[in-house]
Short mmCIF file of C-alpha atoms in Angstrom, two decimals:
data_model
loop_
_atom_site.label_atom_id
_atom_site.label_comp_id
_atom_site.label_asym_id
_atom_site.label_seq_id
_atom_site.Cartn_x
_atom_site.Cartn_y
_atom_site.Cartn_z
CA MET A 19 57.36 78.80 156.31
CA ARG A 20 59.63 76.15 154.82
CA ARG A 21 61.90 77.77 152.23
CA VAL A 22 64.52 76.30 149.94
CA VAL A 23 66.81 77.48 147.17
CA CYS A 24 67.43 75.76 143.81
CA PRO A 25 70.59 77.39 142.43
CA GLY A 26 72.14 77.27 138.98
CA SER A 27 73.21 79.21 135.94
CA PHE A 28 70.18 78.01 133.90
CA ASP A 29 71.81 78.94 130.58
CA PRO A 30 69.29 77.81 129.40
CA VAL A 31 66.76 76.19 131.71
CA THR A 32 66.02 72.59 130.71
CA ASN A 33 63.16 70.21 131.41
CA GLY A 34 65.53 68.52 133.85
CA HIS A 35 65.82 71.77 135.83
CA LEU A 36 62.05 72.16 135.74
CA ASP A 37 61.57 68.60 136.98
CA ILE A 38 63.66 69.35 140.08
CA ILE A 39 62.02 72.76 140.64
CA GLY A 40 58.51 71.34 140.23
CA ARG A 41 59.09 68.38 142.54
CA THR A 42 60.71 70.68 145.11
CA SER A 43 57.73 73.06 144.92
CA ARG A 44 55.48 70.24 146.13
CA LEU A 45 57.65 69.73 149.22
CA TYR A 46 58.31 73.32 150.32
CA ASP A 47 56.22 76.42 150.92
CA GLU A 48 58.54 78.62 148.85
CA VAL A 49 61.20 77.73 146.30
CA VAL A 50 63.69 80.43 145.37
CA VAL A 51 65.33 79.70 142.04
CA ALA A 52 68.68 81.47 142.33
CA VAL A 53 70.35 82.41 139.05
CA LEU A 54 74.11 82.72 139.39
CA ILE A 55 75.80 85.80 137.98
CA ASN A 56 79.15 84.42 136.86
CA VAL A 57 81.25 87.10 135.19
CA GLU A 58 83.97 84.53 134.40
CA LYS A 59 81.65 82.36 132.28
CA LYS A 60 80.54 83.29 128.77
CA SER A 61 76.79 82.80 128.80
CA LEU A 62 74.50 82.49 125.80
CA PHE A 63 71.68 84.36 127.55
CA THR A 64 71.94 87.38 129.84
CA VAL A 65 71.02 87.03 133.50
CA ASP A 66 67.88 89.10 132.89
CA GLU A 67 66.86 86.86 129.97
CA ARG A 68 67.35 83.76 132.12
CA ILE A 69 65.32 85.29 134.96
CA GLN A 70 62.45 86.30 132.63
CA THR A 71 62.45 82.83 131.07
CA LEU A 72 62.44 81.07 134.44
CA GLU A 73 59.62 83.30 135.68
CA ALA A 74 57.57 82.41 132.60
CA VAL A 75 58.15 78.64 132.75
CA THR A 76 57.67 78.32 136.54
CA ARG A 77 54.59 80.56 136.81
CA GLU A 78 52.29 77.53 137.09
CA TYR A 79 53.84 76.43 140.38
CA GLY A 80 52.67 79.47 142.35
CA ASN A 81 55.26 79.17 145.12
CA VAL A 82 58.40 79.71 143.02
CA ARG A 83 60.29 82.99 143.03
CA VAL A 84 63.30 83.75 140.81
CA GLU A 85 66.23 85.84 142.05
CA LYS A 86 69.77 86.49 140.90
CA PHE A 87 72.88 86.29 143.05
CA TYR A 88 76.57 86.96 142.83
CA GLY A 89 79.22 85.46 145.08
CA LEU A 90 78.78 82.63 147.54
CA LEU A 91 75.48 80.78 147.57
CA VAL A 92 75.61 80.48 151.37
CA ASP A 93 75.76 84.28 151.67
CA PHE A 94 72.68 84.51 149.45
CA CYS A 95 70.96 81.92 151.68
CA LYS A 96 71.80 83.91 154.82
CA GLN A 97 70.54 87.18 153.29
CA GLN A 98 67.30 85.51 152.20
CA GLY A 99 66.81 83.48 155.42
CA ILE A 100 66.90 80.17 153.52
CA PRO A 101 68.27 77.18 155.48
CA THR A 102 68.32 74.59 152.68
CA ILE A 103 69.72 74.09 149.18
CA VAL A 104 68.24 71.50 146.82
CA LYS A 105 70.46 70.13 144.07
CA GLY A 106 69.52 67.69 141.33
CA LEU A 107 71.90 64.82 140.66
CA ARG A 108 72.10 63.19 137.25
CA ALA A 109 74.96 60.75 137.82
CA VAL A 110 77.66 59.68 140.24
CA SER A 111 79.98 62.28 138.69
CA ASP A 112 77.58 65.02 139.85
CA PHE A 113 77.56 63.55 143.35
CA ASP A 114 81.35 63.77 143.81
CA TYR A 115 81.39 67.49 143.09
CA GLU A 116 78.12 68.34 144.84
CA LEU A 117 79.02 66.43 148.02
CA GLN A 118 82.19 68.47 148.41
CA MET A 119 80.24 71.70 147.89
CA ALA A 120 77.56 70.60 150.36
CA GLN A 121 80.15 69.84 153.02
CA LEU A 122 81.92 73.18 152.50
CA ASN A 123 78.63 75.08 152.56
CA TYR A 124 77.58 73.39 155.78
CA ARG A 125 80.95 74.05 157.43
CA MET A 126 80.88 77.72 156.41
CA SER A 127 77.28 78.50 157.31
CA GLY A 128 75.26 75.56 158.57
CA VAL A 129 73.14 75.61 155.40
CA GLU A 130 71.98 72.09 154.58
CA THR A 131 72.04 70.60 151.09
CA LEU A 132 69.50 68.02 149.98
CA PHE A 133 70.08 65.96 146.87
CA MET A 134 67.23 64.96 144.59
CA SER A 135 67.81 62.34 141.94
CA THR A 136 66.89 63.49 138.48
CA ASN A 137 64.06 61.79 136.69
CA PRO A 138 65.77 59.18 134.44
CA GLU A 139 64.03 60.78 131.46
CA TYR A 140 66.28 63.83 131.96
CA SER A 141 69.45 62.26 133.40
CA PHE A 142 71.46 62.95 130.23
CA LEU A 143 70.47 66.62 129.89
CA SER A 144 72.83 69.50 130.39
CA SER A 145 72.55 73.10 129.23
CA SER A 146 75.90 72.94 127.45
CA ARG A 147 74.94 69.81 125.48
CA LEU A 148 71.60 71.35 124.51
CA LYS A 149 73.30 74.50 123.24
CA GLU A 150 75.62 72.38 121.13
CA ILE A 151 72.73 70.37 119.66
CA ALA A 152 70.79 73.55 118.86
CA ARG A 153 73.88 75.27 117.43
CA TYR A 154 74.22 72.52 114.81
CA GLY A 155 70.53 72.46 113.93
CA GLY A 156 69.49 69.52 116.08
CA ASP A 157 65.99 69.31 117.50
CA VAL A 158 65.78 70.05 121.24
CA SER A 159 61.98 69.76 121.39
CA GLY A 160 60.91 67.91 124.52
CA LEU A 161 64.21 68.69 126.24
CA VAL A 162 63.47 72.34 127.00
CA PRO A 163 60.27 74.35 127.32
CA GLU A 164 58.96 75.59 123.94
CA LEU A 165 59.85 79.18 124.87
CA VAL A 166 63.47 78.14 125.42
CA ARG A 167 63.55 76.14 122.18
CA GLN A 168 62.46 79.24 120.28
CA MET A 169 65.06 81.38 122.05
CA LEU A 170 67.80 78.88 121.23
CA VAL A 171 66.84 78.78 117.56
CA GLU A 172 66.78 82.58 117.34
CA ARG A 173 70.06 83.08 119.21
CA LEU A 174 72.07 80.28 117.63
CA ARG A 175 70.73 80.09 114.11
CA GLY A 176 69.50 83.61 113.58
#
């Protein structure tokens, strides 16, 4: 069975994330979406909320499983028996950072990283920008799943 991990904080999940997850699900037998538990970062949504949301919006794929992890991604990969990480790249600035991480991950564990270019329709999306737009009353329809849009409105605008 060909397995791969798509890691991230997903705070919140965007249509750009779903584009990468969906395209990856067509290439692999199982896609594990790994939600990072980062105690240093102030998140808008709890880890459990992010997991429940991801499970709901990826249900249609059938071969996607959502898990949480803490610590090094390569340790999670070893524990889960996953040899490959897939990362979406929006721009050259993403590549600089992700290439360094990929090289470190490979040196530490032999886990490969594959880069998938983001659909140009979503190349400008980031969770932090979406939260800012929603916080100030902007419309994020079409940028996030409807469930996420509703959650953002409730959390940020009460």
